[in-house]
Short mmCIF file of C-alpha atoms and ligand atoms in Angstrom, two decimals:
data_model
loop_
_atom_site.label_atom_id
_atom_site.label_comp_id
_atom_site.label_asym_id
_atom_site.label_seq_id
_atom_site.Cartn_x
_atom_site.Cartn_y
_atom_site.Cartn_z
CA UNK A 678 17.28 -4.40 89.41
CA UNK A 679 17.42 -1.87 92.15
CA UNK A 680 14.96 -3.89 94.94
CA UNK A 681 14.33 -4.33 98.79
CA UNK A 682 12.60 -6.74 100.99
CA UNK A 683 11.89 -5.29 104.31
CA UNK A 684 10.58 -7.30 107.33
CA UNK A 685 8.93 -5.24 110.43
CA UNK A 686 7.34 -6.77 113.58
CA UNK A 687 6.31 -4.85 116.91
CA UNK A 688 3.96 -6.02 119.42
CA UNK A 689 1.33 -3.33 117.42
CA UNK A 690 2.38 -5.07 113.83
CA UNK A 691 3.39 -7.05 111.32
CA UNK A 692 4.81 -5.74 108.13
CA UNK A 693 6.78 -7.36 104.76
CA UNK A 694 7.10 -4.68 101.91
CA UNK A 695 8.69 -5.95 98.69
CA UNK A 696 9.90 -3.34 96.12
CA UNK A 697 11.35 -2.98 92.90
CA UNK A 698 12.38 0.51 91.83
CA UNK A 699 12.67 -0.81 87.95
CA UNK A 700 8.99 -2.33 87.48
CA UNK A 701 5.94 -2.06 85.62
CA UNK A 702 3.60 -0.73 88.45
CA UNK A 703 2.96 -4.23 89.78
CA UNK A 704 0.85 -4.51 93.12
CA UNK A 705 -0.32 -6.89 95.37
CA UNK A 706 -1.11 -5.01 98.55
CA UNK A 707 -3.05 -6.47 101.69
CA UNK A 708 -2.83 -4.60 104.81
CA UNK A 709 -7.01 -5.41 105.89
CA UNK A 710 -7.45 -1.80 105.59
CA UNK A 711 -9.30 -1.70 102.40
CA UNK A 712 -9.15 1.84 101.77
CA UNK A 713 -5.61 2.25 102.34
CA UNK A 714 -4.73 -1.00 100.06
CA UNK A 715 -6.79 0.82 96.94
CA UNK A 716 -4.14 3.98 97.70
CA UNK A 717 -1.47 1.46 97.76
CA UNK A 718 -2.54 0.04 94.59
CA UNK A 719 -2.23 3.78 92.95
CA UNK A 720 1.17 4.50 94.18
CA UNK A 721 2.48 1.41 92.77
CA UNK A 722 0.26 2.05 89.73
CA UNK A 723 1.79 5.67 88.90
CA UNK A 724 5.07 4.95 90.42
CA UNK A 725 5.67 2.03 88.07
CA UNK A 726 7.34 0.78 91.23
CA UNK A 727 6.66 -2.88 91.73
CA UNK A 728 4.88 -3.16 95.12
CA UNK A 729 3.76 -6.75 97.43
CA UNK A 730 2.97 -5.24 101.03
CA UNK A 731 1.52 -7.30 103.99
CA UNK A 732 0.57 -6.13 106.92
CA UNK A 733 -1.55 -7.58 109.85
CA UNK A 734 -2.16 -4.89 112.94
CA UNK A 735 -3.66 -3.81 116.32
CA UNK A 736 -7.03 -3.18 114.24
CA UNK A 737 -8.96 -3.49 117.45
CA UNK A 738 -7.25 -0.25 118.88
CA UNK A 739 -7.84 1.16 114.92
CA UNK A 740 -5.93 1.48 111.67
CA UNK A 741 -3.23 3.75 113.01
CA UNK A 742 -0.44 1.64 113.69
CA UNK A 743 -0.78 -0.06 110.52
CA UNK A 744 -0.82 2.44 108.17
CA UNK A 745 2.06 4.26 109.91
CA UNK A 746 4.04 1.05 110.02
CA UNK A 747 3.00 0.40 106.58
CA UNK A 748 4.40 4.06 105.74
CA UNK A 749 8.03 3.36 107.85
CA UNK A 750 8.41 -0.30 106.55
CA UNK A 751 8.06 1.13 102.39
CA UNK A 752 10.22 4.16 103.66
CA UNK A 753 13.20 1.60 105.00
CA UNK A 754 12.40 -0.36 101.78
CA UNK A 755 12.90 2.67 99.43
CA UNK A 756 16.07 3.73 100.55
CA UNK A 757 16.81 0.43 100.66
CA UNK A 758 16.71 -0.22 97.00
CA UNK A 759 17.92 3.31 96.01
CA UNK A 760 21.36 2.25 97.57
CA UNK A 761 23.73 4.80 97.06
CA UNK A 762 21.26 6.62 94.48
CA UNK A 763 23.36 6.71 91.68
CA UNK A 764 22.57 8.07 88.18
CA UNK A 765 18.80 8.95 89.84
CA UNK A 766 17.31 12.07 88.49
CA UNK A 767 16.16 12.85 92.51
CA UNK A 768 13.91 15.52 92.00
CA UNK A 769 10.21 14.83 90.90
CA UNK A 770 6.97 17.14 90.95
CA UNK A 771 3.63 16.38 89.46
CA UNK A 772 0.11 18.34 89.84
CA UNK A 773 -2.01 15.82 89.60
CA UNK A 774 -5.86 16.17 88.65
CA UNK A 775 -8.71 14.32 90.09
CA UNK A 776 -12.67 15.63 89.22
CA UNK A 777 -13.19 18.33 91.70
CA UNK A 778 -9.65 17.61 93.04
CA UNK A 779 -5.99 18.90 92.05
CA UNK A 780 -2.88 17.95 94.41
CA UNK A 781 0.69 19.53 93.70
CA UNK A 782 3.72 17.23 94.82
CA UNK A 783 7.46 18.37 94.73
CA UNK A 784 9.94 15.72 96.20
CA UNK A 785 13.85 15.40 96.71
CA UNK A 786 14.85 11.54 97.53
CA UNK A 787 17.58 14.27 99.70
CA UNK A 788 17.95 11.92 102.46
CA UNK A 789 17.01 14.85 104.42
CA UNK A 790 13.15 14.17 105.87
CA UNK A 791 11.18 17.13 105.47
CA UNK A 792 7.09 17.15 104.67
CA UNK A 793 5.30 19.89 103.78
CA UNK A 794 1.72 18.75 104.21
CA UNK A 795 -0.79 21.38 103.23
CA UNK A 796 -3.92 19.18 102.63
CA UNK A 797 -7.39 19.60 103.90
CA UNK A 798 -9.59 16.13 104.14
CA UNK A 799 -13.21 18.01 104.46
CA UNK A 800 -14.50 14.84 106.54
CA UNK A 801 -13.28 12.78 109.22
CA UNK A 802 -13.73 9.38 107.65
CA UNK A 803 -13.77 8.07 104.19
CA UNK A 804 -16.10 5.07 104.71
CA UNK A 805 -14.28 3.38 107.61
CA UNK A 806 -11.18 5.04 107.31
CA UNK A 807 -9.77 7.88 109.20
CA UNK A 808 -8.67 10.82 107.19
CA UNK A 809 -6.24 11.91 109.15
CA UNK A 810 -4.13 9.07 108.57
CA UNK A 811 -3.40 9.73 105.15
CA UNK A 812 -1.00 12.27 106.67
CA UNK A 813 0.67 10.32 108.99
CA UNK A 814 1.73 8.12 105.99
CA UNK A 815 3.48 10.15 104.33
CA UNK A 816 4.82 11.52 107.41
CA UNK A 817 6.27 7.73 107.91
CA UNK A 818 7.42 7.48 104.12
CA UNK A 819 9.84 10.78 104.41
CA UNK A 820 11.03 9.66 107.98
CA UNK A 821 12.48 6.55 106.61
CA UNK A 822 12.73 7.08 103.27
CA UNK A 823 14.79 10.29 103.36
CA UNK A 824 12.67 11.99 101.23
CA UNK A 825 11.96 16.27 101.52
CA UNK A 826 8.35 15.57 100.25
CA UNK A 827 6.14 18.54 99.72
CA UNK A 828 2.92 18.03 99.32
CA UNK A 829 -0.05 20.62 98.98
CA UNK A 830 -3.47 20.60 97.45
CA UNK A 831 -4.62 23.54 95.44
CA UNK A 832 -8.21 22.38 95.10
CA UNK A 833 -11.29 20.03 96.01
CA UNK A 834 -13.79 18.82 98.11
CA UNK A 835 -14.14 15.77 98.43
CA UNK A 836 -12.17 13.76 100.58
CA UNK A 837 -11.87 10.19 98.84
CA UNK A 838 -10.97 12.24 95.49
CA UNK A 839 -8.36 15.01 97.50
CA UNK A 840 -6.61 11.69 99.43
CA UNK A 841 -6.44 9.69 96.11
CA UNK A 842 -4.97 12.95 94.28
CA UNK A 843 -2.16 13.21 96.80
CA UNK A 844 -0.95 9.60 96.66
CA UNK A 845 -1.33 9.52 92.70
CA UNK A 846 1.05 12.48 92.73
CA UNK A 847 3.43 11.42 95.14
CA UNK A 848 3.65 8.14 92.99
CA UNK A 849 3.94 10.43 89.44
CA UNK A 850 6.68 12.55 91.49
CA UNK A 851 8.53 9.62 92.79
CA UNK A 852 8.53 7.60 89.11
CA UNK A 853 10.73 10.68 87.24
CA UNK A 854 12.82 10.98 90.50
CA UNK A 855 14.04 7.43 90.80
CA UNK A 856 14.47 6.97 87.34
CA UNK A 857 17.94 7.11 85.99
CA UNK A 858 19.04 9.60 84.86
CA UNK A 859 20.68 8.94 81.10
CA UNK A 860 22.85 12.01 80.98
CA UNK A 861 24.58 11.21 84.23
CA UNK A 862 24.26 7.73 85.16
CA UNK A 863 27.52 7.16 86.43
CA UNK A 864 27.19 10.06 89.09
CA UNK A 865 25.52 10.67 92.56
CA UNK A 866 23.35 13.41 91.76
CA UNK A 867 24.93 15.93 94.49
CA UNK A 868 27.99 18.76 94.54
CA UNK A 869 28.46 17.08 97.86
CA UNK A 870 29.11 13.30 96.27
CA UNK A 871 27.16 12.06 98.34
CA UNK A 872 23.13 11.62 99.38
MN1 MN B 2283 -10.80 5.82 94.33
#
């Protein structure tokens, strides 16, 4: 089983993300930002990537520091449990469809951060929860999980739908690219040998 445990604590927060690469889309995800646990929930969901995440934060200042944390703690845990990211297939892409909503992500677990974030939350806040921290998630995940993660939304207005759309197809994207690859299993999926 390719799986991480990753500990974080800063004077802003305190993170523990446990993964497992080969799951069933398990989650238990508590981070006492409720919106952010429900996109939490999907990219375990869609991933199949087995997900318990913890998090306890500076939620007087706002939810900032713990979603970003959140974000660099599963980064650290994902390349974690890829290892040396043998036999993956690395490359995933999925437009995913939500009502009024449609989000395209292509992704390379590179080890080269890169995000391409071309995403338009209509509204400031959904319910309590500031839209513009949906980006600096995934910002966090490529840092530290090495991933070039492209992500760009083709249509929809409404923000709750649009966020949701992007993290269901960043979970559909990551599922085919750390799967194994049958055909070359044995092999590090690079001319260079190395990722
Ligand atoms: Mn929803």
């Amino acid at each position: 089983m390719r799986s991480a445990k990753i500990s974080r604590q800063t004077a802003e927060t305190e993170i523990s993300v446990e993964v497992n690469l080969d799951g069933t889309g398990q989650y238990d995800n508590q981070t006492g930002v409720g919106f952010f646990d429900h996109m939490l929930d999907q990219l375990a969901r869609h991933s199949l990537i087995d997900m318990t995440i913890r998090a306890k934060g500076d939620y007087h200042i706002d939810d900032h520091h713990t979603v970003e944390d959140t974000g660099i703690a599963l980064g650290q845990a994902l390349t974690q449990a890829l290892g040396d990211k043998k036999g993956i297939r690395r490359y995933g892409e999925c437009h995913l469809p939500m009502d009024d909503a449609q989000v395209r992500c292509a992704l390379d677990l590179s080890g080269r951060p890169f995000l391409i974030w071309n995403v338009e939350l209509p509204t400031h806040k959904i319910g309590t929860f500031d839209t513009e921290l949906v980006r600096e998630f995934f910002q966090a995940l490529a840092t530290h999980g090495g991933v070039t993660l492209h992500i760009d939304q083709l249509h929809g207005f409404n923000s709750h739908h649009i966020a949701e759309a992007a993290f269901k197809a960043v979970a559909r994207a990551l599922r085919l690219a750390v799967e194994t690859d049958p055909r070359k299993a044995d092999a590090i999926p690079s001319t260079k040998g190395a990722l």
